PDB file of C-alpha atoms in Angstrom:
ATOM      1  CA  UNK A  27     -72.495  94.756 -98.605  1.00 47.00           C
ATOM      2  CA  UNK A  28     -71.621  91.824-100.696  1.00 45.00           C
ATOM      3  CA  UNK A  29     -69.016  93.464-102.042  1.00 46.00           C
ATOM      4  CA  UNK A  30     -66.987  94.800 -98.842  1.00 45.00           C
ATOM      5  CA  UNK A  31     -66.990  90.565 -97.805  1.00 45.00           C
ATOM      6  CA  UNK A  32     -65.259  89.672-100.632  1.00 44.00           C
ATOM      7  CA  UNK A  33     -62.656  92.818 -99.762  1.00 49.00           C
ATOM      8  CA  UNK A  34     -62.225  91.345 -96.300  1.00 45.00           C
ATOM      9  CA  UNK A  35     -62.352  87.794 -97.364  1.00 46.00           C
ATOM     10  CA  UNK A  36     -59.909  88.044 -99.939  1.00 44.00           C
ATOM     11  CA  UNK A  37     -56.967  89.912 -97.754  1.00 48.00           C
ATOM     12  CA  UNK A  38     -57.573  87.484 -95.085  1.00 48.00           C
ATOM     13  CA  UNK A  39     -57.350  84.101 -97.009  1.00 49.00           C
ATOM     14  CA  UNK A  40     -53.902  85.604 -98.484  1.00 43.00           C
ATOM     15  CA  UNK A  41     -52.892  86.450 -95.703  1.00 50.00           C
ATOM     16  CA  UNK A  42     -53.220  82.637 -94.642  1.00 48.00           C
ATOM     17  CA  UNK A  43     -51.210  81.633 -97.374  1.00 46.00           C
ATOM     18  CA  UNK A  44     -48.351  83.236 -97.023  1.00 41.00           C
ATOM     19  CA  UNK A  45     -48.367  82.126 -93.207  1.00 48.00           C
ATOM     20  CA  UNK A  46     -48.719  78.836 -94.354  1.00 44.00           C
ATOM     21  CA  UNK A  47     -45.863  78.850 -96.743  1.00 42.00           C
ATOM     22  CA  UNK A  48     -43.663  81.077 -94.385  1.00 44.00           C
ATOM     23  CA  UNK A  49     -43.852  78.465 -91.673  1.00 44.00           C
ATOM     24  CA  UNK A  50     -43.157  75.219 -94.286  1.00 42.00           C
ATOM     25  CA  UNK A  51     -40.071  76.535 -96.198  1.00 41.00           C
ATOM     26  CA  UNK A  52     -37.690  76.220 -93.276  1.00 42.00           C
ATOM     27  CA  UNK A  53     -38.272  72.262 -93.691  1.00 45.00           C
ATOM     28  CA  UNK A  54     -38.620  72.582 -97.429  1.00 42.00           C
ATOM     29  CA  UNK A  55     -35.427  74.290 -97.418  1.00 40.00           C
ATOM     30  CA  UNK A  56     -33.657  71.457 -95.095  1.00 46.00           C
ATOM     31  CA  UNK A  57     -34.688  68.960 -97.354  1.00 41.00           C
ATOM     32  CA  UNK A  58     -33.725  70.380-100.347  1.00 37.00           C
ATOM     33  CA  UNK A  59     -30.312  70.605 -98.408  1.00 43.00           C
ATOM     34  CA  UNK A  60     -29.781  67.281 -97.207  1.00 40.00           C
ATOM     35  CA  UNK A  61     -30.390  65.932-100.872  1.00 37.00           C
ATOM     36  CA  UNK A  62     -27.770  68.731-102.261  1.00 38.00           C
ATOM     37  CA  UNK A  63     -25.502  67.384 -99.279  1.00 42.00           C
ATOM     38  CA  UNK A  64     -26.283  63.265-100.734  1.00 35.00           C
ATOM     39  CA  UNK A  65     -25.339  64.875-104.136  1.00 33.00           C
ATOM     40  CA  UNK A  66     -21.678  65.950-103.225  1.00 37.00           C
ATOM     41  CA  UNK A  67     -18.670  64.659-104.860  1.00 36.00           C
ATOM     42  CA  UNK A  68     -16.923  61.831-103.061  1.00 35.00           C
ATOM     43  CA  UNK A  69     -14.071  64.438-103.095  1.00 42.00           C
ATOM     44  CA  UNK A  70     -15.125  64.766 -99.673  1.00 43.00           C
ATOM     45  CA  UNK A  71     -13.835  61.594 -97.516  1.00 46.00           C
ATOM     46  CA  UNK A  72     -14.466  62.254 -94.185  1.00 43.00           C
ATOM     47  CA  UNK A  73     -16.938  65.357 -92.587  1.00 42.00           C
ATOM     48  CA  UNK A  74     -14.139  67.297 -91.565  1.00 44.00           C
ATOM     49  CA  UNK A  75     -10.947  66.571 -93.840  1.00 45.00           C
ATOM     50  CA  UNK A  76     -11.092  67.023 -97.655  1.00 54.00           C
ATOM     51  CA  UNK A  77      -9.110  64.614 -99.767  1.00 53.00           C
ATOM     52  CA  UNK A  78      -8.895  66.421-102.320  1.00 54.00           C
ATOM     53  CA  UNK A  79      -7.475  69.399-100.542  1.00 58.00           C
ATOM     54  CA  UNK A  80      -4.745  66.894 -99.316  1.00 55.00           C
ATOM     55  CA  UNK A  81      -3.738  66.599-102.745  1.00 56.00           C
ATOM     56  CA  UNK A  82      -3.881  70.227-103.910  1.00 58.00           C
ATOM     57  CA  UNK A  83      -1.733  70.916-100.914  1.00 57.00           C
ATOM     58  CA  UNK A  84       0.941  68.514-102.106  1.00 53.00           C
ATOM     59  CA  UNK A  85       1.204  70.066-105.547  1.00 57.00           C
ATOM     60  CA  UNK A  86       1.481  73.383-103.934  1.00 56.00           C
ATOM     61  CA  UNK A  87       3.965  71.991-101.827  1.00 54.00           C
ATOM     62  CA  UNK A  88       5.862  70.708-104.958  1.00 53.00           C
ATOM     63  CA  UNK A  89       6.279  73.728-106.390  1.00 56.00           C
ATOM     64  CA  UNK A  90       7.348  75.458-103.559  1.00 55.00           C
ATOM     65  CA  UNK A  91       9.855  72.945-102.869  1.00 52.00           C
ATOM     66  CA  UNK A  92      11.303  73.658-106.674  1.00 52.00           C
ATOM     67  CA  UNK A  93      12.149  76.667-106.486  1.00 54.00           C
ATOM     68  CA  UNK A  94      13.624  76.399-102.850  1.00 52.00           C
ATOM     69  CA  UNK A  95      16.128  72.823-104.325  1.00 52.00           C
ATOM     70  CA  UNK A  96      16.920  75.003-107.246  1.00 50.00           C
ATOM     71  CA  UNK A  97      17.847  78.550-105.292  1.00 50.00           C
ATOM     72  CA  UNK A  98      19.759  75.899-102.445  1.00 57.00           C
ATOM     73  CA  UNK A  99      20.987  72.598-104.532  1.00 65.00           C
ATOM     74  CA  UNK A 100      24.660  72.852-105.507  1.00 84.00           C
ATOM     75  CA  UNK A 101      25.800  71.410-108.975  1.00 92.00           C
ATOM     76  CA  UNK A 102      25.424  67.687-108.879  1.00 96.00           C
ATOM     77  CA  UNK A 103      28.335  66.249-111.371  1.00 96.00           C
ATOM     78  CA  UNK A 104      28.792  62.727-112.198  1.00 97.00           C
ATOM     79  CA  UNK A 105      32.836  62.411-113.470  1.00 97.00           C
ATOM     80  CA  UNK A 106      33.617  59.249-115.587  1.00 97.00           C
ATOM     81  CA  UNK A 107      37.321  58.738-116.298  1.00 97.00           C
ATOM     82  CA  UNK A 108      38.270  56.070-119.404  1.00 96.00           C
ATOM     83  CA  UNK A 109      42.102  54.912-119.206  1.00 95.00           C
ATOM     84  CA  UNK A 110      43.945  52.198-121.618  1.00 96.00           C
ATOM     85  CA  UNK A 111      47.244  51.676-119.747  1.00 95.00           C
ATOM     86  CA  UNK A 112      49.849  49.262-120.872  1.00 94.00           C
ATOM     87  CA  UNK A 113      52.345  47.420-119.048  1.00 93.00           C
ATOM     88  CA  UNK A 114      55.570  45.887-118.973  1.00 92.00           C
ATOM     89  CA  UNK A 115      55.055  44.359-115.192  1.00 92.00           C
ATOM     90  CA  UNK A 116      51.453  43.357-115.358  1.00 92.00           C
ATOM     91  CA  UNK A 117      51.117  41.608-111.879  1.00 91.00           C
ATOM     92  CA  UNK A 118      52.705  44.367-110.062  1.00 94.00           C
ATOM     93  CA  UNK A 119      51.046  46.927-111.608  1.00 94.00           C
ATOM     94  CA  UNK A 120      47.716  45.924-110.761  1.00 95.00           C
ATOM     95  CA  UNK A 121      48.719  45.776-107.471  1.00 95.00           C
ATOM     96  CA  UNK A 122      49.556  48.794-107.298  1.00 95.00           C
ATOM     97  CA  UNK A 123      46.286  50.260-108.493  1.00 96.00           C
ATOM     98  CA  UNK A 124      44.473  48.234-105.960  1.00 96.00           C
ATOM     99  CA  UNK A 125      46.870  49.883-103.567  1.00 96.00           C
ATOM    100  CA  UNK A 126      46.369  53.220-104.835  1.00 96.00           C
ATOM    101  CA  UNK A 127      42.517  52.729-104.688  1.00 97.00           C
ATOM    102  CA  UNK A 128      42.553  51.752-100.650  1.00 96.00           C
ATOM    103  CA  UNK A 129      44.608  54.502-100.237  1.00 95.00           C
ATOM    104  CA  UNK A 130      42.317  57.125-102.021  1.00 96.00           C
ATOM    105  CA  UNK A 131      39.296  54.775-100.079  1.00 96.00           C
ATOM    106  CA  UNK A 132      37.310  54.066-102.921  1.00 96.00           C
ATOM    107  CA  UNK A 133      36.484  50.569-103.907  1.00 97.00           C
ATOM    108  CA  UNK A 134      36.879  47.924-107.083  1.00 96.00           C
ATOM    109  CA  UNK A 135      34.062  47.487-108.916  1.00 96.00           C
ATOM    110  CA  UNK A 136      34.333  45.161-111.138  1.00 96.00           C
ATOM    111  CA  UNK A 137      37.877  43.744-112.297  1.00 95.00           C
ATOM    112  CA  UNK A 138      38.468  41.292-114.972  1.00 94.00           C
ATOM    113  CA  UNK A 139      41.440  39.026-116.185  1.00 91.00           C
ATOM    114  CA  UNK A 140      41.781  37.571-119.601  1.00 89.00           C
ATOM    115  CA  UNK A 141      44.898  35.850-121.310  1.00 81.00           C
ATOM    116  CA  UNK A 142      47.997  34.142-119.602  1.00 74.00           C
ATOM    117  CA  UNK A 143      51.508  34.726-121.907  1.00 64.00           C
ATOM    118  CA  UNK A 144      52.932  38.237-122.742  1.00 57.00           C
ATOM    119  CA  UNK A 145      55.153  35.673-125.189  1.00 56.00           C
ATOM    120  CA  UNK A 146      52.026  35.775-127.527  1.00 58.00           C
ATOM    121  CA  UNK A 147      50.364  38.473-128.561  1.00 58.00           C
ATOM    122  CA  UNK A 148      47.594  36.622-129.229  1.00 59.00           C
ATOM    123  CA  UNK A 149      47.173  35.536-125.547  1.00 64.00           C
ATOM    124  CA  UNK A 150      48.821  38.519-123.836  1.00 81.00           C
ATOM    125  CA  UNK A 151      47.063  39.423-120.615  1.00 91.00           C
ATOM    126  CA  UNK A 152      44.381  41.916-120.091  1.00 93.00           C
ATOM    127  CA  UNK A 153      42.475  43.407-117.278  1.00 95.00           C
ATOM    128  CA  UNK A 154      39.050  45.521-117.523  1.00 96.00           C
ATOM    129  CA  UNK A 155      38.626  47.507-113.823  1.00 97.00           C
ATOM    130  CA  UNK A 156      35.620  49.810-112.438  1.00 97.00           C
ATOM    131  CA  UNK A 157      37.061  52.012-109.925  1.00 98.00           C
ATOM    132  CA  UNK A 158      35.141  54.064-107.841  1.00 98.00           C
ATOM    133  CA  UNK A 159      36.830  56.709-106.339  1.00 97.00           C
ATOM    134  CA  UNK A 160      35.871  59.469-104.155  1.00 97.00           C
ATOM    135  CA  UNK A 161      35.458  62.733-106.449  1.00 95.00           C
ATOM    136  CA  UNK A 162      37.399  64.847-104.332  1.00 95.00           C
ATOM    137  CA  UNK A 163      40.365  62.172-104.539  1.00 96.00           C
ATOM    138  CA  UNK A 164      39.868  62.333-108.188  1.00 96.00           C
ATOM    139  CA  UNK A 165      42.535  64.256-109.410  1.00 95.00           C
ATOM    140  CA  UNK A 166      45.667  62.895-107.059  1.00 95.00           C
ATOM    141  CA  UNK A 167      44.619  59.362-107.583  1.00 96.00           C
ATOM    142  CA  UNK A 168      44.818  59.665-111.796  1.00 95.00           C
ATOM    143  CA  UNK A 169      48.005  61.390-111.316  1.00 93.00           C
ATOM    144  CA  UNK A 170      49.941  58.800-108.938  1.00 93.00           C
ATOM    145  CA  UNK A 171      48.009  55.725-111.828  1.00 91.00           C
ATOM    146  CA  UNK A 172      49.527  57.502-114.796  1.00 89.00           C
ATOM    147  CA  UNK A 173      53.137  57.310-113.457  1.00 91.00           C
ATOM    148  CA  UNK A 174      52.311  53.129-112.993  1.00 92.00           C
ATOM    149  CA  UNK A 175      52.605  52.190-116.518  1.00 90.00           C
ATOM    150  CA  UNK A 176      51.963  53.486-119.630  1.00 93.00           C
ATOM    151  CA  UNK A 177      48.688  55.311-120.639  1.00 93.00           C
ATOM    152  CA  UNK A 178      47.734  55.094-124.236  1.00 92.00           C
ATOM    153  CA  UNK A 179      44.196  57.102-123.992  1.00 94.00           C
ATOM    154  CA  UNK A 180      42.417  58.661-121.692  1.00 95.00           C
ATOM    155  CA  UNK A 181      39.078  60.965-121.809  1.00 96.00           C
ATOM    156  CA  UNK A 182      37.452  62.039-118.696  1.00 95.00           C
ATOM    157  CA  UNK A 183      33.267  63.462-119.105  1.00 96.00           C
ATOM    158  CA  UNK A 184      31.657  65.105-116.406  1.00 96.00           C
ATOM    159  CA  UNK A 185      27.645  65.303-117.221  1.00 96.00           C
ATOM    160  CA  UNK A 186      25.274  67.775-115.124  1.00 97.00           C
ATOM    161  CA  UNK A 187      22.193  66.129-113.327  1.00 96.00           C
ATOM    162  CA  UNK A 188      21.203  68.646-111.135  1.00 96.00           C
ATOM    163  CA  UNK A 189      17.298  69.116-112.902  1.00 95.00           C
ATOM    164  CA  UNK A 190      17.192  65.564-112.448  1.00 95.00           C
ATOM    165  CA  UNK A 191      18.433  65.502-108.601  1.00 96.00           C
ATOM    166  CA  UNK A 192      16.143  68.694-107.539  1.00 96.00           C
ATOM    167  CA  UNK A 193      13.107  66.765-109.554  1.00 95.00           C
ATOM    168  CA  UNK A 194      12.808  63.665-107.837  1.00 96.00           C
ATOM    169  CA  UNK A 195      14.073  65.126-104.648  1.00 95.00           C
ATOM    170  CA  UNK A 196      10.463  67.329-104.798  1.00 95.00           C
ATOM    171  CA  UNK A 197       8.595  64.512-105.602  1.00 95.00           C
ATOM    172  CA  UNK A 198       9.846  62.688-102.877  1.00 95.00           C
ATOM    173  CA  UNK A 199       8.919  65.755 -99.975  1.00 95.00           C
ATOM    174  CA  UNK A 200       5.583  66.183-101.515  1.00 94.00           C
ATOM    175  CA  UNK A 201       4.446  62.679-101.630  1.00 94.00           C
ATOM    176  CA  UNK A 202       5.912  62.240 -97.856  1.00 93.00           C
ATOM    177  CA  UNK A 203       3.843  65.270 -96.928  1.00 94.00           C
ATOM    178  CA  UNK A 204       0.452  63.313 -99.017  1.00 92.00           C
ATOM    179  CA  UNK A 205       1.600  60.385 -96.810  1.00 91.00           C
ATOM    180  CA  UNK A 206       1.258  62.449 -93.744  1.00 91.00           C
ATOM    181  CA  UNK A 207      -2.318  64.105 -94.549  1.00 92.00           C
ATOM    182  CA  UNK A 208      -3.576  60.832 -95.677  1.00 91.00           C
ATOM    183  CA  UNK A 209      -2.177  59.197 -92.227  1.00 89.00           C
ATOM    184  CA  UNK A 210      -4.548  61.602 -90.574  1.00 90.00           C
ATOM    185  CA  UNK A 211      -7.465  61.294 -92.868  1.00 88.00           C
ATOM    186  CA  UNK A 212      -7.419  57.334 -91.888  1.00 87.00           C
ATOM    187  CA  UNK A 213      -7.534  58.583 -88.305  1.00 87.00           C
ATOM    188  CA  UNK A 214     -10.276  60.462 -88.884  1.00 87.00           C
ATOM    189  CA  UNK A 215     -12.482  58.212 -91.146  1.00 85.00           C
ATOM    190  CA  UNK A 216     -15.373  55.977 -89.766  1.00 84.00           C
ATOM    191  CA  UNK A 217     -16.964  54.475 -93.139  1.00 86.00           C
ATOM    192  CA  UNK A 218     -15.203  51.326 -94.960  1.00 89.00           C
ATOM    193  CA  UNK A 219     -15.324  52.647 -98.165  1.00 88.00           C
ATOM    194  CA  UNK A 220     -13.200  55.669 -97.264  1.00 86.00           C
ATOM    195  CA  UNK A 221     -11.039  53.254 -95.702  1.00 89.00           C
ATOM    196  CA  UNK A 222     -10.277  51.610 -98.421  1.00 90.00           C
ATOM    197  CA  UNK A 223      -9.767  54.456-100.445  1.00 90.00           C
ATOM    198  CA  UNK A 224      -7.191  55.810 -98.779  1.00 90.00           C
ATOM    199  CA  UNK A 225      -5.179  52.628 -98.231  1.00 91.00           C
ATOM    200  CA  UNK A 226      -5.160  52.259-101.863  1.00 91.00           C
ATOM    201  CA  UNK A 227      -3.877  55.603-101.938  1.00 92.00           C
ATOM    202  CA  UNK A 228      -0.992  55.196 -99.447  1.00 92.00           C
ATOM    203  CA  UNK A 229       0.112  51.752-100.885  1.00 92.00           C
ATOM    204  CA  UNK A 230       0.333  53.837-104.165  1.00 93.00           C
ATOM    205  CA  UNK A 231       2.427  56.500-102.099  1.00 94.00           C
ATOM    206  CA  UNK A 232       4.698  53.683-100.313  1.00 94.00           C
ATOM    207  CA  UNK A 233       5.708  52.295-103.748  1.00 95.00           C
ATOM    208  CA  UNK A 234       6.574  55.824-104.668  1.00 94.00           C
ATOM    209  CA  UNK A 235       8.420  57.204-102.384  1.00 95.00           C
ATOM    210  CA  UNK A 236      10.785  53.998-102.328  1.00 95.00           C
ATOM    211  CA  UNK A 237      11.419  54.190-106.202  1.00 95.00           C
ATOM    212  CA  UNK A 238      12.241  58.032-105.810  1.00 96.00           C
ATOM    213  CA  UNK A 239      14.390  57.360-102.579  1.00 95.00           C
ATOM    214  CA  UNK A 240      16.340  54.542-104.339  1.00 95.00           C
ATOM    215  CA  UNK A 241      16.783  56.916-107.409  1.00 96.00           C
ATOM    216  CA  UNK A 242      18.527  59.377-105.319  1.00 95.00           C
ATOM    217  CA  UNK A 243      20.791  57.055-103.203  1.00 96.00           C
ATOM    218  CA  UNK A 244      22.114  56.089-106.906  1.00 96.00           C
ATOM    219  CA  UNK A 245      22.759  60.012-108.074  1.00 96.00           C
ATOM    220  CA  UNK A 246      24.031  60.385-104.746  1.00 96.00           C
ATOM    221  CA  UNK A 247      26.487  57.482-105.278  1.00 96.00           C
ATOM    222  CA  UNK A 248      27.478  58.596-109.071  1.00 96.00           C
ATOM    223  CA  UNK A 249      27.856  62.139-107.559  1.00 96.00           C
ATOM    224  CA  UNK A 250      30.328  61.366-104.432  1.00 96.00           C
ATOM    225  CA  UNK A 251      32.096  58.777-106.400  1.00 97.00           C
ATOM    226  CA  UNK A 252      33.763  58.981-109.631  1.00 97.00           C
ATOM    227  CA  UNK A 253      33.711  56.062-112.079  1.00 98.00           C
ATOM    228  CA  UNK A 254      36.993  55.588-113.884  1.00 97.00           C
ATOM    229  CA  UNK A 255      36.988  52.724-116.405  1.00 97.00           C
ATOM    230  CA  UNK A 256      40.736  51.248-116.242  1.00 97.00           C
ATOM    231  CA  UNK A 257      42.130  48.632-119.011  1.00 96.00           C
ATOM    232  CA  UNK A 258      45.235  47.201-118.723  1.00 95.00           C
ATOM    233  CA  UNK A 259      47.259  45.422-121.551  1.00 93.00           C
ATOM    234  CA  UNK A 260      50.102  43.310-121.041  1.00 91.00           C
ATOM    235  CA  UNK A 261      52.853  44.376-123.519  1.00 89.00           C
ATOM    236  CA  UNK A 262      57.017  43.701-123.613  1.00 87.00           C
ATOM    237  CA  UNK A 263      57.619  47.214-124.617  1.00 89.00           C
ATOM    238  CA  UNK A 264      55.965  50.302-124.615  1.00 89.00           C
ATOM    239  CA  UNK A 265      54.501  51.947-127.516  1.00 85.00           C
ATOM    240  CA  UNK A 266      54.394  55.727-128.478  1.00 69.00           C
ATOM    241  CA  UNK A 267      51.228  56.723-129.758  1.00 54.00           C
ATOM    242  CA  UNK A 268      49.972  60.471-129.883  1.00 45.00           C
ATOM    243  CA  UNK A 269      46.689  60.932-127.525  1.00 49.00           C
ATOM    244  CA  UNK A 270      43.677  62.159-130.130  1.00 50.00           C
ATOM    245  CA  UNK A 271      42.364  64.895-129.145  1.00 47.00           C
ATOM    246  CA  UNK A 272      38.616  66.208-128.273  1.00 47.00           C
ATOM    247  CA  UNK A 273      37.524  66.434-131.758  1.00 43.00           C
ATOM    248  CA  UNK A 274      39.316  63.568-132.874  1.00 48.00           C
ATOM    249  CA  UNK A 275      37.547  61.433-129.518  1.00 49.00           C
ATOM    250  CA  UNK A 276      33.886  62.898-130.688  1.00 48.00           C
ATOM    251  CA  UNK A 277      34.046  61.765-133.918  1.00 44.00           C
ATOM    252  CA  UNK A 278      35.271  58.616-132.841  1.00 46.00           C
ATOM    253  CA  UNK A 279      32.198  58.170-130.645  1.00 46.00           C
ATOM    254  CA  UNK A 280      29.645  58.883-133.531  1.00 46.00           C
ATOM    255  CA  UNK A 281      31.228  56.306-135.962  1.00 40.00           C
TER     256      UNK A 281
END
């Protein structure tokens, strides 16, 4: 008899048990959850917007926008022209170059004026001039300067920056499109710190994107606008010297 008890007993108080625990692991569990939740990275700025999705989206963006500037982007060429020009009729001559320049509407630069007698050929006068002329004017304005006076040397370089062009122009759509996500993330966020986190962020972003906007104005500018270096020397007569050539100018550079 005693023994048939303890089989009912037994079952039953199990049985209790595990109705006990089954009912207290659905707080249990909650618990466990909310501490997991206090545990998260701070990755997570606001309860609906990731940060740190905003900024995997804007390296994915990046590279998309590569390869689209490098399939679209045509060749951006800076041209830089050096010219020594003598002169019999120094005043006039300068002229017209300043004439020619309107005319092809680029601009002066820079110009220069040293010396004051063409008696002495110590004090003979000289002028330095940065032209900038439009590139697609290039070509006719060199050939109406060259029949001014009379050119000595002249070497014209034409160096390739479109990797450089295509790279900052990315990095200036992705961090625009960073800018945009983060605009909404401060929309969205309620607690200071989060606040503050992303106005660091976009201040950051601000300085940025005006560095890589002013970098491109200036490509832009060396691109549409050739640079020709002009000097000018005052002399009675012309001289006849033989222009070096390419191999001759390269070795001059390196010595």
């Amino acid at each position: 008899m005693k023994h048939k008890t303890i089989q009912f007993i037994v079952p039953a108080f199990l049985s209790c048990m595990l109705m006990a625990c089954s009912s207290s692991s659905p707080n249990e569990y909650d618990a466990f959850q909310t501490k997991s939740d206090s545990l998260k990275s701070y990755d997570t700025v606001s309860s609906t917007v990731n940060y740190a999705e905003v900024q995997s989206e804007a390296g994915a963006l990046q590279n998309t926008v590569t390869n689209v500037n490098q399939a679209n982007t045509a060749q951006k060429l800076i041209k830089q022209v050096s010219l020594e020009m003598e002169s019999t009729d120094f005043e006039s001559d300068i002229n017209s170059i300043k004439n020619q320049v309107i005319t092809a509407d680029g601009y002066i630069e820079s110009l220069s004026l040293t010396g004051n007698s063409v008696t002495d050929n110590d004090a003979a006068r000289d002028a330095d001039m940065v032209i900038r002329i439009p590139e697609s004017k290039l070509d006719e304005f060199l050939n109406e300067a060259e029949t001014i006076g009379n050119i000595s040397y002249k070497n014209e370089e034409i160096t390739d920056i479109t990797l450089q062009y295509v790279d900052v122009e990315e990095h200036l759509v992705s961090l625009r499109q960073e800018q945009d996500r983060l605009s909404i993330l401060m929309d969205k966020a309620d607690d200071i710190e989060d606040i503050l986190q992303i106005e660091a962020r976009l201040s950051e972003i601000r300085y940025q994107v005006e560095s890589y906007a002013s970098q491109l104005k200036v490509y832009e500018n060396q691109v549409n606008y050739a640079t020709i270096d002009l000097s000018i020397t005052e002399v009675k007569t012309y001289t006849t010297q033989a222009r070096d050539g390419i191999f001759t100018r390269i070795i001059k550079k390196q010595f």
